[in-house]
Short mmCIF file of C-alpha atoms in Angstrom, two decimals:
data_model
loop_
_atom_site.label_atom_id
_atom_site.label_comp_id
_atom_site.label_asym_id
_atom_site.label_seq_id
_atom_site.Cartn_x
_atom_site.Cartn_y
_atom_site.Cartn_z
CA MET A 7 26.97 87.21 -9.26
CA GLY A 8 30.02 88.19 -7.26
CA GLN A 9 33.40 86.54 -7.37
CA LEU A 10 33.78 83.14 -5.72
CA ASN A 11 36.32 83.30 -2.90
CA ALA A 12 37.70 80.92 -0.31
CA GLY A 13 39.18 81.25 3.14
CA ILE A 14 40.96 78.48 5.03
CA VAL A 15 40.74 77.92 8.78
CA PRO A 16 43.28 75.26 9.87
CA VAL A 17 41.63 73.15 12.56
CA THR A 18 42.63 70.50 15.10
CA ALA A 19 45.97 68.82 15.60
CA PHE A 20 45.58 67.38 12.08
CA GLN A 21 45.84 70.94 10.64
CA GLN A 22 42.92 70.21 8.35
CA ASN A 23 41.90 72.93 5.91
CA CYS A 24 38.37 73.78 6.99
CA THR A 25 37.34 75.91 4.02
CA ILE A 26 34.81 78.72 3.83
CA LEU A 27 33.58 79.26 0.26
CA PHE A 28 31.71 82.52 -0.22
CA ASP A 29 30.52 85.20 -2.64
CA MET A 30 32.53 88.39 -2.41
CA ASP A 31 29.48 90.59 -2.97
CA ASP A 32 26.62 89.19 -0.91
CA ARG A 33 28.84 87.30 1.60
CA GLN A 34 26.73 84.14 1.30
CA GLY A 35 28.66 80.89 1.56
CA VAL A 36 29.20 77.39 2.90
CA VAL A 37 31.63 75.69 5.27
CA VAL A 38 33.49 72.70 3.85
CA ASP A 39 34.80 70.03 6.25
CA PRO A 40 34.49 71.49 9.76
CA GLY A 41 36.69 68.91 11.47
CA GLY A 42 36.76 70.64 14.84
CA ASP A 43 37.75 73.88 16.62
CA ILE A 44 34.29 75.18 15.81
CA ASP A 45 34.89 78.33 17.84
CA LYS A 46 37.57 79.29 15.30
CA VAL A 47 35.23 78.60 12.40
CA LEU A 48 32.43 80.67 13.92
CA ALA A 49 34.86 83.51 14.62
CA ALA A 50 36.06 83.49 11.01
CA LEU A 51 32.50 83.68 9.75
CA LYS A 52 31.66 86.54 12.11
CA ASP A 53 34.88 88.50 11.51
CA ASN A 54 34.34 88.36 7.74
CA ALA A 55 30.56 88.91 7.86
CA ILE A 56 29.88 85.66 6.01
CA ASP A 57 26.47 83.99 6.22
CA ALA A 58 27.02 80.23 5.92
CA GLY A 59 23.96 78.48 4.53
CA ALA A 60 25.17 74.88 4.67
CA ILE A 61 27.95 72.51 5.66
CA TRP A 62 29.50 70.43 2.88
CA ILE A 63 31.46 67.30 3.77
CA THR A 64 34.00 65.66 1.43
CA HIS A 65 34.35 62.40 3.39
CA GLY A 66 33.78 60.75 6.73
CA HIS A 67 37.14 60.96 8.50
CA ILE A 68 37.25 62.65 11.88
CA ASP A 69 39.50 65.54 10.82
CA HIS A 70 36.92 66.55 8.20
CA ALA A 71 33.58 65.78 9.84
CA GLY A 72 34.31 65.72 13.58
CA GLY A 73 32.79 69.14 14.24
CA ALA A 74 29.96 69.05 11.73
CA MET A 75 27.14 68.35 14.19
CA GLU A 76 28.34 71.07 16.55
CA LEU A 77 28.48 73.62 13.73
CA LYS A 78 25.08 72.52 12.45
CA GLU A 79 23.52 73.20 15.83
CA ALA A 80 25.36 76.52 16.26
CA LEU A 81 24.14 77.87 12.92
CA GLY A 82 20.91 75.92 12.34
CA ILE A 83 22.00 74.74 8.88
CA GLU A 84 22.08 71.44 6.99
CA ILE A 85 24.96 69.00 6.51
CA ILE A 86 25.27 67.95 2.87
CA GLY A 87 27.48 65.10 1.65
CA PRO A 88 29.48 63.01 1.32
CA HIS A 89 28.43 59.94 -0.69
CA GLU A 90 26.41 57.37 1.24
CA ALA A 91 29.31 54.90 1.09
CA ASP A 92 30.83 56.88 3.96
CA ARG A 93 27.81 56.43 6.22
CA PRO A 94 29.68 53.82 8.36
CA LEU A 95 32.62 56.19 8.87
CA LEU A 96 30.35 59.05 9.91
CA ALA A 97 28.55 56.77 12.35
CA ASN A 98 31.90 55.86 13.91
CA LEU A 99 33.42 59.29 14.53
CA GLU A 100 33.25 58.98 18.31
CA ASN A 101 35.23 55.75 18.14
CA GLN A 102 37.69 57.39 15.74
CA ALA A 103 38.22 60.06 18.40
CA LYS A 104 39.02 57.45 21.04
CA HIS A 105 41.44 55.71 18.65
CA TYR A 106 43.39 58.94 18.11
CA GLY A 107 43.21 60.01 21.75
CA ILE A 108 41.15 63.09 20.91
CA THR A 109 39.54 64.62 23.97
CA ASP A 110 37.73 67.51 22.24
CA PRO A 111 33.98 66.98 21.77
CA VAL A 112 33.29 64.79 18.75
CA ARG A 113 29.89 63.44 17.74
CA ASN A 114 28.85 60.94 15.13
CA CYS A 115 27.61 62.77 12.05
CA VAL A 116 24.22 62.30 10.41
CA PRO A 117 24.06 64.27 7.13
CA ASP A 118 20.77 65.77 6.05
CA ARG A 119 21.52 64.65 2.49
CA PHE A 120 24.01 62.30 0.92
CA LEU A 121 25.38 63.04 -2.56
CA SER A 122 25.92 61.00 -5.72
CA GLU A 123 27.98 61.38 -8.87
CA GLY A 124 26.39 64.02 -11.08
CA ASP A 125 24.56 65.89 -8.33
CA THR A 126 24.86 69.67 -8.11
CA VAL A 127 25.10 71.74 -4.94
CA SER A 128 25.14 75.51 -4.78
CA PHE A 129 24.97 78.68 -2.77
CA GLY A 130 23.67 81.85 -4.37
CA GLN A 131 24.58 81.61 -8.05
CA HIS A 132 27.69 79.47 -7.49
CA ALA A 133 27.01 75.91 -8.63
CA PHE A 134 29.32 72.97 -7.91
CA GLU A 135 29.26 69.61 -9.66
CA VAL A 136 29.67 66.58 -7.40
CA LEU A 137 32.25 63.96 -8.39
CA HIS A 138 32.34 60.68 -6.46
CA CYS A 139 36.06 59.98 -6.06
CA PRO A 140 36.63 56.89 -3.88
CA GLY A 141 40.03 55.58 -2.82
CA HIS A 142 40.98 57.61 0.24
CA ALA A 143 37.51 56.88 1.60
CA PRO A 144 34.70 54.94 -0.10
CA GLY A 145 32.29 57.87 -0.15
CA HIS A 146 34.69 60.73 -0.86
CA VAL A 147 33.30 63.48 -3.07
CA VAL A 148 34.92 66.42 -4.84
CA TYR A 149 33.14 69.76 -5.37
CA TYR A 150 33.88 71.31 -8.79
CA ASN A 151 32.91 74.82 -9.91
CA ARG A 152 33.21 74.87 -13.67
CA ALA A 153 32.73 78.63 -14.04
CA ALA A 154 35.57 79.46 -11.63
CA LYS A 155 37.79 76.58 -12.81
CA PHE A 156 38.10 75.50 -9.18
CA ALA A 157 37.74 72.25 -7.24
CA HIS A 158 37.75 71.36 -3.57
CA VAL A 159 39.34 67.92 -3.64
CA GLY A 160 39.47 67.06 0.06
CA ASP A 161 42.04 64.33 0.64
CA VAL A 162 42.00 62.83 -2.87
CA LEU A 163 44.90 64.89 -4.21
CA PHE A 164 47.62 67.03 -2.60
CA ARG A 165 50.39 69.17 -4.00
CA GLY A 166 53.03 66.58 -4.84
CA SER A 167 51.15 63.71 -3.21
CA VAL A 168 47.85 61.84 -2.98
CA GLY A 169 45.55 60.73 -0.18
CA ARG A 170 46.60 57.85 2.05
CA THR A 171 44.87 54.54 1.45
CA ASP A 172 45.89 52.54 4.52
CA LEU A 173 42.78 53.50 6.52
CA PRO A 174 39.59 51.40 6.57
CA GLY A 175 37.95 51.49 3.14
CA GLY A 176 41.08 52.77 1.43
CA ASP A 177 41.93 51.55 -2.07
CA HIS A 178 45.04 52.87 -3.81
CA ALA A 179 44.06 51.70 -7.30
CA ALA A 180 40.63 53.32 -6.92
CA LEU A 181 42.24 56.55 -5.70
CA ILE A 182 44.58 56.82 -8.68
CA ALA A 183 41.68 56.03 -11.02
CA SER A 184 39.60 58.78 -9.41
CA ILE A 185 42.38 61.29 -10.02
CA LYS A 186 43.28 60.22 -13.55
CA ASP A 187 39.76 59.50 -14.80
CA LYS A 188 37.75 62.26 -13.10
CA LEU A 189 39.98 65.11 -11.94
CA LEU A 190 42.83 65.54 -14.42
CA PRO A 191 40.52 65.46 -17.48
CA LEU A 192 38.85 68.64 -16.17
CA GLY A 193 41.89 70.55 -17.41
CA ASP A 194 45.38 71.65 -16.46
CA ASP A 195 44.16 75.12 -15.49
CA ILE A 196 41.84 73.92 -12.70
CA GLY A 197 42.94 75.29 -9.34
CA PHE A 198 42.30 73.24 -6.23
CA ILE A 199 42.13 73.44 -2.46
CA CYS A 200 42.88 70.21 -0.62
CA GLY A 201 42.31 68.90 2.88
CA HIS A 202 45.80 69.58 4.21
CA GLY A 203 48.60 71.88 3.10
CA PRO A 204 48.77 74.15 0.06
CA GLY A 205 46.63 73.73 -3.02
CA GLY A 206 47.74 73.97 -6.61
CA ARG A 207 46.69 73.29 -10.20
CA PHE A 208 45.88 70.02 -11.86
CA GLY A 209 48.36 70.62 -14.65
CA GLU A 210 51.30 70.83 -12.29
CA GLU A 211 50.22 67.62 -10.56
CA ARG A 212 49.77 65.84 -13.88
CA ARG A 213 53.30 66.82 -14.89
CA SER A 214 55.22 66.41 -11.64
CA ASN A 215 53.28 64.49 -8.98
CA PRO A 216 55.34 61.28 -8.48
CA PHE A 217 52.22 59.24 -7.73
CA LEU A 218 50.66 60.13 -11.08
CA ILE A 219 53.61 59.78 -13.48
#
């Protein structure tokens, strides 16, 4: 098994971190949260000779799932996740686009498989545990690789901040509980990539994030 690696392709006006997770040796991987600008995502895969075998979605907001159907058709691969509680959001992406004045092509997303707490997803020999972490969105999931001490947390947690909870289905108390009860107990040394901006480590957020103190 080669080393797990990650590349970030910022997409759309939201500057969302579309993330390509891949094995350094065999170049197999997955695309996490293709929110749009699919031409950029396809170019990154081609330029780095990465074979994406699936699309993983953390939650149903447009900046994370808006390009999923387009990428699925371009590559002929499945969309996996998030939790079924986000089905209404995924079925409303086209209306989300109108609300934000987005003119780029956006299509409602129909995952091939929804995920639940305790599920495992993988590519090659890299296995990720699925944590259902509602609060920012009802069906938000986090992908955690225990061997690499790494988590993709989507919009649950940011460096120095947390996900917004003023959107439909948001719940601040549930969000904080997701972070404190499911993420931080994984350990201070867990590194994370988030949906926007730079990542970090859980320990630093536990010690200094003003929303968690």
